[in-house]
Amino acid sequence: MKKVLPFLVFLLVFSACAPVGISISKNSPQKKFGDDAHYFLALQAADRGDEAEAQRLFKISRKKSNSLIAKRSAEALTLLGSVSDRIESAQFLAENYTDENSLVTACQELFNHSEYAKIISLTDGISLADSKNELIKLRLLSLAQKRDSRFDSEFFKWYVSRPLSSEHLESYATYIALLNEKNKNIEAESEKFQKDLNKRSLLESQLAPDYKEKPYSESDSAQNSIVPEGGFDPLFEALSEAENPEKTIMEFRIAVFHRSYKLTIDQIDKIFQIYKNRGEEVDSQILSDIGKSTLYGTKDYFTSARKFDTLAKELPREKAYFAHFYAARLYDKAGRYPRQTVSRFRSALESTDDAPQFDNCLWYLLNFQLRTSTDDIISTLTEYGSRINDPEYFDDFFESLSILLLSSHRWQDFYKVWKTTNSNFSDYTQGKYAYISGRLIEEGLAQGDEGLKTRQTVEAYTQVLNSNSSLYYKVCAMERLNVTDKALIESYLLKKNAKGAENASGNAESPDASQLLKGYEEFGFPQRVYSEWFANRNNLSIQDAIDASSFLSRCAEASKDNSYNVQSLRIAARRFESTEGKIPRELLERNFPQFYKSIIDKAAKEFEVPDYLMYALVRSESFFDAGATSKAGANGLTQLMEATADDEARKLKLGDNYDIFAPETNVRMGCHYLSSLISRTDENNELLALYAYNAGLTNVRNWVKRFRSDWSTTGKASYQPAGISMDLFLESLPFAETREYGRKVIAAAAMYAYLYDEKLPCETVREIMY
């Protein structure tokens, strides 16, 4: 029996999810899937180690299955059979499938078998500016192996036209090897030339002593010349300089990539001179690298900024962007030059039509103004906010702005940002600013527009509920409006507005992709489901996501492999976030599952913590990944630090040999810890306890003390326990992680209580917050 190939090892069938265990259809999977079944039967054959049978079935599938399954079969065949079989399969894949992923797969296999000429032929039409870096790397390495003269120019163009990647760095050694080889050849040719010249001089001196006084003439017969026709390779000249310009530029880029700015800043003048000598404009990527090198390598920010001002005048508009942009950042770092900083950022904004460049520059300008003037922020947003291309890119800025405006009591300005700047907000930020603006008007902190305060607050909350905002702001808006009608609640929770003509799932749904997923389920290949769903998620329906998520959770229960639970939740969460239009309730349930139900219910009951709060905590902390470990060292389902776990183990008398990753142990300790935090907060406040779970009880107590003092200066009625209302308290917390944690847990708790305890979202929010 042949050894199972590494590519196919991960296709092993878990017995708990084998076809017999999951298929309840009277018809066998083979009959149900027809010709498509050949692919899945081939996977089973590979699992048994029967490579010949797998190859035979994959070939049938490649010919008869639906387009996607046929493509998967074609991919599998590139790793089966003899060398000639694999080469033929790779050639077939490249010639019959036009997408770059297939071409990369084919070229990788062809490269493994040294089929460099075929790779070059297949990749002749690719773009060095836009194609996948892996594909370009395979082409260039093939050109190098064939000593193709195109290698040098294409390699250099690739290196200077795009952001550097791992593929660039991996292939640079090949460039250097070829350069050294070429240099050795040139050195050898030079040495031979010198020897021949010496012999000629000696011979001529012997034949005609007075010849020494005769200068060598270029008109001497060509047949006596040692110089090759066309002259020496240009690299010959580089030998005398111990470098060549292309190599210098590329090594400059590599040093910038590794942030060796103290080295690169001394190379900038040389880089400019190289381009001047070549009679070419400096490439945009090089200008960007020069800007980074100066920004992080110079000690004289002001003088450097002035140099970039001069450079901007010499460059065409689209490249002047980089000069303006880095001049602005240098003036900022120099300090005391706010006018110049803003002016140069604005010049950069007017110098580019590139969407990412525009957004990046505007983001820096707005963040600079966070340190200078909120009035200027509003002015900038009014002027440029509607031109934002990627709204999500600015979410962190609007989060920082929110904290600034609330903490400085600029409540009316908060309302202005939302209502009058006409900014292109993301769905999240739109909901956030609408809800908080409504609360500020309701509390009498912001005046809003003319008209009744109640009407304006209702309009703000209603806008949140009818938008694609986050669940947190939706359940908070339901609480403020006291939404109790179940049909209305369902409509708010299970419907998202379309953003345009193109639906959220991207392209049209693909029956082929759906069939492939169902096949993995029917034939018992759960380990293939998540990666396949993710690869084709834009072409799969909501029901496909629900089915895949449900299947994986069943496999987790049957096989005791928790990784399937995590994959199940990831599918549901991604699909829920990307869906527009009506959302099935089942997808909401899959997004808020009750994994480890018996363990969590038992711990919640033992320590008198609401079960929905514990489910929300576990989902928010670890996404139900029992083996999760954070960068800070928190472990398990409830993400306990070792010191906290040791303390809880002592209190619960678990002994010293407890397993922090064991679900029952971890949940029990986490639940007891949360219960103790609730008892140690003012008025046994669950929300303060959750903040303490995330940020520490000392921090929370300090925040409460500070907010009570700060709120007392407003002359407004004081709320318990923090002086300010708990939703505005959350929005004003100094730790971004804790703010987001509070939002996630509250929203999840409201969903768990609604889905499984028939508790209205407004009731859950009220219990936790007030």
mmCIF file of C-alpha atoms in Angstrom, residues 192-421:
data_model
loop_
_atom_site.group_PDB
_atom_site.id
_atom_site.type_symbol
_atom_site.label_atom_id
_atom_site.label_comp_id
_atom_site.label_asym_id
_atom_site.label_seq_id
_atom_site.Cartn_x
_atom_site.Cartn_y
_atom_site.Cartn_z
ATOM 1 C CA LYS A 192 41.877 37.362 -19.710
ATOM 2 C CA PHE A 193 41.795 40.736 -21.465
ATOM 3 C CA GLN A 194 44.605 42.031 -19.275
ATOM 4 C CA LYS A 195 46.733 38.947 -19.879
ATOM 5 C CA ASP A 196 46.205 39.179 -23.641
ATOM 6 C CA LEU A 197 47.025 42.867 -23.560
ATOM 7 C CA ASN A 198 50.229 42.182 -21.633
ATOM 8 C CA LYS A 199 51.238 39.478 -24.127
ATOM 9 C CA ARG A 200 50.568 41.854 -27.017
ATOM 10 C CA SER A 201 52.596 44.630 -25.421
ATOM 11 C CA LEU A 202 55.497 42.289 -24.784
ATOM 12 C CA LEU A 203 55.440 40.984 -28.358
ATOM 13 C CA GLU A 204 55.270 44.470 -29.857
ATOM 14 C CA SER A 205 58.097 45.720 -27.681
ATOM 15 C CA GLN A 206 60.272 42.892 -28.911
ATOM 16 C CA LEU A 207 59.428 43.472 -32.585
ATOM 17 C CA ALA A 208 59.477 47.267 -32.572
ATOM 18 C CA PRO A 209 61.092 48.949 -29.554
ATOM 19 C CA ASP A 210 59.828 52.396 -30.523
ATOM 20 C CA TYR A 211 56.211 51.132 -30.402
ATOM 21 C CA LYS A 212 56.082 52.026 -26.727
ATOM 22 C CA GLU A 213 55.791 55.667 -27.732
ATOM 23 C CA LYS A 214 52.833 54.986 -29.980
ATOM 24 C CA PRO A 215 49.407 55.359 -28.302
ATOM 25 C CA TYR A 216 46.859 52.676 -28.854
ATOM 26 C CA SER A 217 44.422 53.663 -31.585
ATOM 27 C CA GLU A 218 40.725 52.766 -31.585
ATOM 28 C CA SER A 219 41.016 52.555 -35.361
ATOM 29 C CA ASP A 220 43.177 49.460 -35.040
ATOM 30 C CA SER A 221 41.825 46.486 -36.866
ATOM 31 C CA ALA A 222 38.780 44.922 -35.186
ATOM 32 C CA GLN A 223 40.249 41.500 -35.652
ATOM 33 C CA ASN A 224 43.057 42.460 -33.294
ATOM 34 C CA SER A 225 40.678 43.775 -30.634
ATOM 35 C CA ILE A 226 39.962 41.803 -27.458
ATOM 36 C CA VAL A 227 36.839 43.843 -26.661
ATOM 37 C CA PRO A 228 33.631 41.862 -27.438
ATOM 38 C CA GLU A 229 31.318 43.270 -30.068
ATOM 39 C CA GLY A 230 28.944 45.737 -28.431
ATOM 40 C CA GLY A 231 31.340 46.425 -25.566
ATOM 41 C CA PHE A 232 31.520 44.904 -22.107
ATOM 42 C CA ASP A 233 28.461 44.181 -19.967
ATOM 43 C CA PRO A 234 27.447 47.373 -18.120
ATOM 44 C CA LEU A 235 28.111 45.524 -14.851
ATOM 45 C CA PHE A 236 31.823 45.761 -15.708
ATOM 46 C CA GLU A 237 31.690 49.430 -14.816
ATOM 47 C CA ALA A 238 29.977 48.598 -11.554
ATOM 48 C CA LEU A 239 32.956 46.480 -10.519
ATOM 49 C CA SER A 240 35.114 49.547 -10.216
ATOM 50 C CA GLU A 241 32.457 51.133 -7.964
ATOM 51 C CA ALA A 242 31.977 47.911 -5.953
ATOM 52 C CA GLU A 243 28.211 48.117 -6.574
ATOM 53 C CA ASN A 244 25.538 48.576 -9.226
ATOM 54 C CA PRO A 245 22.664 51.087 -9.057
ATOM 55 C CA GLU A 246 19.820 48.550 -9.151
ATOM 56 C CA LYS A 247 21.338 46.615 -6.276
ATOM 57 C CA THR A 248 21.806 49.825 -4.302
ATOM 58 C CA ILE A 249 18.151 50.781 -4.743
ATOM 59 C CA MET A 250 16.881 47.332 -3.829
ATOM 60 C CA GLU A 251 19.079 47.074 -0.742
ATOM 61 C CA PHE A 252 17.827 50.504 0.284
ATOM 62 C CA ARG A 253 14.265 49.188 0.085
ATOM 63 C CA ILE A 254 15.131 46.089 2.100
ATOM 64 C CA ALA A 255 16.770 48.190 4.815
ATOM 65 C CA VAL A 256 13.677 50.425 5.010
ATOM 66 C CA PHE A 257 11.497 47.304 5.228
ATOM 67 C CA HIS A 258 13.534 46.224 8.250
ATOM 68 C CA ARG A 259 13.300 49.751 9.704
ATOM 69 C CA SER A 260 17.054 50.329 9.620
ATOM 70 C CA TYR A 261 16.459 54.037 9.201
ATOM 71 C CA LYS A 262 19.796 55.150 10.636
ATOM 72 C CA LEU A 263 21.457 53.329 7.767
ATOM 73 C CA THR A 264 19.071 54.327 4.990
ATOM 74 C CA ILE A 265 18.963 58.045 5.700
ATOM 75 C CA ASP A 266 22.595 58.339 4.624
ATOM 76 C CA GLN A 267 21.750 56.661 1.317
ATOM 77 C CA ILE A 268 19.001 59.068 0.234
ATOM 78 C CA ASP A 269 21.191 61.469 -1.754
ATOM 79 C CA LYS A 270 22.793 58.509 -3.518
ATOM 80 C CA ILE A 271 19.352 57.137 -4.456
ATOM 81 C CA PHE A 272 18.328 60.473 -5.955
ATOM 82 C CA GLN A 273 21.606 60.659 -7.872
ATOM 83 C CA ILE A 274 21.107 57.167 -9.291
ATOM 84 C CA TYR A 275 17.725 58.152 -10.720
ATOM 85 C CA LYS A 276 19.188 61.392 -12.052
ATOM 86 C CA ASN A 277 21.969 59.482 -13.789
ATOM 87 C CA ARG A 278 19.380 57.132 -15.277
ATOM 88 C CA GLY A 279 17.333 60.071 -16.527
ATOM 89 C CA GLU A 280 14.231 58.714 -14.768
ATOM 90 C CA GLU A 281 11.714 59.959 -12.236
ATOM 91 C CA VAL A 282 11.986 58.409 -8.792
ATOM 92 C CA ASP A 283 9.477 55.560 -8.369
ATOM 93 C CA SER A 284 6.569 56.196 -5.997
ATOM 94 C CA GLN A 285 7.504 53.316 -3.704
ATOM 95 C CA ILE A 286 11.034 54.728 -3.424
ATOM 96 C CA LEU A 287 9.656 58.175 -2.587
ATOM 97 C CA SER A 288 7.599 56.591 0.157
ATOM 98 C CA ASP A 289 10.683 54.795 1.500
ATOM 99 C CA ILE A 290 12.685 58.016 1.381
ATOM 100 C CA GLY A 291 9.920 59.691 3.375
ATOM 101 C CA LYS A 292 9.968 56.945 6.024
ATOM 102 C CA SER A 293 13.755 56.996 6.237
ATOM 103 C CA THR A 294 13.780 60.745 6.789
ATOM 104 C CA LEU A 295 10.883 60.761 9.229
ATOM 105 C CA TYR A 296 12.387 58.106 11.483
ATOM 106 C CA GLY A 297 16.083 58.653 10.802
ATOM 107 C CA THR A 298 16.649 62.402 10.885
ATOM 108 C CA LYS A 299 17.375 64.513 13.933
ATOM 109 C CA ASP A 300 16.573 67.818 12.216
ATOM 110 C CA TYR A 301 12.860 67.586 11.417
ATOM 111 C CA PHE A 302 12.416 71.190 10.364
ATOM 112 C CA THR A 303 15.263 71.248 7.841
ATOM 113 C CA SER A 304 14.131 67.902 6.441
ATOM 114 C CA ALA A 305 10.586 69.225 6.098
ATOM 115 C CA ARG A 306 11.877 72.183 4.108
ATOM 116 C CA LYS A 307 13.736 69.798 1.788
ATOM 117 C CA PHE A 308 10.505 67.942 1.111
ATOM 118 C CA ASP A 309 8.814 71.257 0.377
ATOM 119 C CA THR A 310 11.446 71.885 -2.290
ATOM 120 C CA LEU A 311 11.112 68.339 -3.616
ATOM 121 C CA ALA A 312 7.334 68.754 -3.985
ATOM 122 C CA LYS A 313 7.899 71.575 -6.486
ATOM 123 C CA GLU A 314 10.079 69.318 -8.657
ATOM 124 C CA LEU A 315 7.718 66.346 -8.826
ATOM 125 C CA PRO A 316 4.573 65.779 -10.896
ATOM 126 C CA ARG A 317 1.275 66.048 -9.014
ATOM 127 C CA GLU A 318 0.735 62.358 -8.250
ATOM 128 C CA LYS A 319 4.271 61.961 -6.871
ATOM 129 C CA ALA A 320 4.288 65.302 -5.092
ATOM 130 C CA TYR A 321 1.784 63.652 -2.741
ATOM 131 C CA PHE A 322 4.637 61.865 -0.959
ATOM 132 C CA ALA A 323 6.672 65.050 -0.565
ATOM 133 C CA HIS A 324 3.699 66.981 0.853
ATOM 134 C CA PHE A 325 2.680 64.098 3.108
ATOM 135 C CA TYR A 326 6.098 63.584 4.670
ATOM 136 C CA ALA A 327 6.736 67.311 4.915
ATOM 137 C CA ALA A 328 3.557 67.513 7.004
ATOM 138 C CA ARG A 329 4.640 64.696 9.283
ATOM 139 C CA LEU A 330 8.105 66.193 9.688
ATOM 140 C CA TYR A 331 6.682 69.609 10.579
ATOM 141 C CA ASP A 332 4.473 67.830 13.094
ATOM 142 C CA LYS A 333 7.463 66.089 14.692
ATOM 143 C CA ALA A 334 9.428 69.332 14.685
ATOM 144 C CA GLY A 335 6.740 70.898 16.878
ATOM 145 C CA ARG A 336 5.597 74.529 16.890
ATOM 146 C CA TYR A 337 4.590 74.364 13.221
ATOM 147 C CA PRO A 338 0.868 73.505 13.241
ATOM 148 C CA ARG A 339 0.056 75.829 10.358
ATOM 149 C CA GLN A 340 2.661 74.234 8.091
ATOM 150 C CA THR A 341 1.606 70.756 9.169
ATOM 151 C CA VAL A 342 -2.039 71.308 8.245
ATOM 152 C CA SER A 343 -1.100 73.126 5.036
ATOM 153 C CA ARG A 344 1.086 70.272 3.789
ATOM 154 C CA PHE A 345 -1.489 67.616 4.684
ATOM 155 C CA ARG A 346 -4.055 69.565 2.698
ATOM 156 C CA SER A 347 -1.650 69.881 -0.235
ATOM 157 C CA ALA A 348 -1.193 66.115 -0.140
ATOM 158 C CA LEU A 349 -4.948 65.552 -0.134
ATOM 159 C CA GLU A 350 -5.277 67.724 -3.223
ATOM 160 C CA SER A 351 -2.369 65.944 -4.949
ATOM 161 C CA THR A 352 -3.801 62.448 -5.095
ATOM 162 C CA ASP A 353 -6.638 60.578 -6.738
ATOM 163 C CA ASP A 354 -5.565 57.332 -5.081
ATOM 164 C CA ALA A 355 -8.210 56.252 -2.529
ATOM 165 C CA PRO A 356 -5.876 54.563 0.015
ATOM 166 C CA GLN A 357 -3.455 57.512 -0.133
ATOM 167 C CA PHE A 358 -6.292 60.001 0.402
ATOM 168 C CA ASP A 359 -7.692 58.089 3.374
ATOM 169 C CA ASN A 360 -4.265 57.632 4.940
ATOM 170 C CA CYS A 361 -3.438 61.321 4.656
ATOM 171 C CA LEU A 362 -6.824 62.429 5.982
ATOM 172 C CA TRP A 363 -6.477 60.003 8.899
ATOM 173 C CA TYR A 364 -3.132 61.559 9.849
ATOM 174 C CA LEU A 365 -4.503 65.076 9.518
ATOM 175 C CA LEU A 366 -7.502 64.318 11.729
ATOM 176 C CA ASN A 367 -5.370 62.590 14.349
ATOM 177 C CA PHE A 368 -3.023 65.580 14.366
ATOM 178 C CA GLN A 369 -6.011 67.822 15.000
ATOM 179 C CA LEU A 370 -7.043 65.633 17.935
ATOM 180 C CA ARG A 371 -4.053 67.253 19.656
ATOM 181 C CA THR A 372 -4.830 70.783 18.527
ATOM 182 C CA SER A 373 -8.447 71.800 17.970
ATOM 183 C CA THR A 374 -11.820 70.065 17.870
ATOM 184 C CA ASP A 375 -13.148 73.042 15.901
ATOM 185 C CA ASP A 376 -10.565 72.292 13.217
ATOM 186 C CA ILE A 377 -11.642 68.632 13.197
ATOM 187 C CA ILE A 378 -15.230 69.601 12.512
ATOM 188 C CA SER A 379 -14.067 71.942 9.751
ATOM 189 C CA THR A 380 -11.884 69.251 8.169
ATOM 190 C CA LEU A 381 -14.666 66.658 8.352
ATOM 191 C CA THR A 382 -17.103 69.109 6.813
ATOM 192 C CA GLU A 383 -14.700 69.685 3.924
ATOM 193 C CA TYR A 384 -13.332 66.186 3.365
ATOM 194 C CA GLY A 385 -15.500 63.760 5.345
ATOM 195 C CA SER A 386 -17.837 62.956 2.472
ATOM 196 C CA ARG A 387 -14.827 61.894 0.351
ATOM 197 C CA ILE A 388 -13.774 59.120 2.745
ATOM 198 C CA ASN A 389 -13.357 55.965 0.678
ATOM 199 C CA ASP A 390 -12.991 53.268 3.347
ATOM 200 C CA PRO A 391 -15.154 54.259 6.325
ATOM 201 C CA GLU A 392 -13.917 51.405 8.531
ATOM 202 C CA TYR A 393 -10.377 52.791 8.235
ATOM 203 C CA PHE A 394 -11.501 55.772 10.351
ATOM 204 C CA ASP A 395 -13.306 53.854 13.109
ATOM 205 C CA ASP A 396 -10.366 54.184 15.497
ATOM 206 C CA PHE A 397 -10.166 57.937 14.876
ATOM 207 C CA PHE A 398 -13.867 58.433 15.555
ATOM 208 C CA GLU A 399 -13.492 56.320 18.698
ATOM 209 C CA SER A 400 -10.685 58.617 19.906
ATOM 210 C CA LEU A 401 -12.696 61.690 18.940
ATOM 211 C CA SER A 402 -15.657 60.364 20.882
ATOM 212 C CA ILE A 403 -13.543 59.990 24.030
ATOM 213 C CA LEU A 404 -12.095 63.481 23.587
ATOM 214 C CA LEU A 405 -15.450 65.187 23.113
ATOM 215 C CA LEU A 406 -17.164 63.360 25.971
ATOM 216 C CA SER A 407 -14.321 63.750 28.460
ATOM 217 C CA SER A 408 -13.978 67.475 27.677
ATOM 218 C CA HIS A 409 -17.753 67.983 27.859
ATOM 219 C CA ARG A 410 -17.910 69.083 24.194
ATOM 220 C CA TRP A 411 -21.356 67.525 23.927
ATOM 221 C CA GLN A 412 -22.758 69.867 21.298
ATOM 222 C CA ASP A 413 -19.695 69.287 19.144
ATOM 223 C CA PHE A 414 -20.333 65.558 19.375
ATOM 224 C CA TYR A 415 -23.762 66.155 17.918
ATOM 225 C CA LYS A 416 -22.277 68.391 15.189
ATOM 226 C CA VAL A 417 -19.846 65.706 14.060
ATOM 227 C CA TRP A 418 -22.723 63.278 13.605
ATOM 228 C CA LYS A 419 -25.318 65.621 12.182
ATOM 229 C CA THR A 420 -23.607 68.382 10.228
ATOM 230 C CA THR A 421 -20.251 67.187 8.824
#
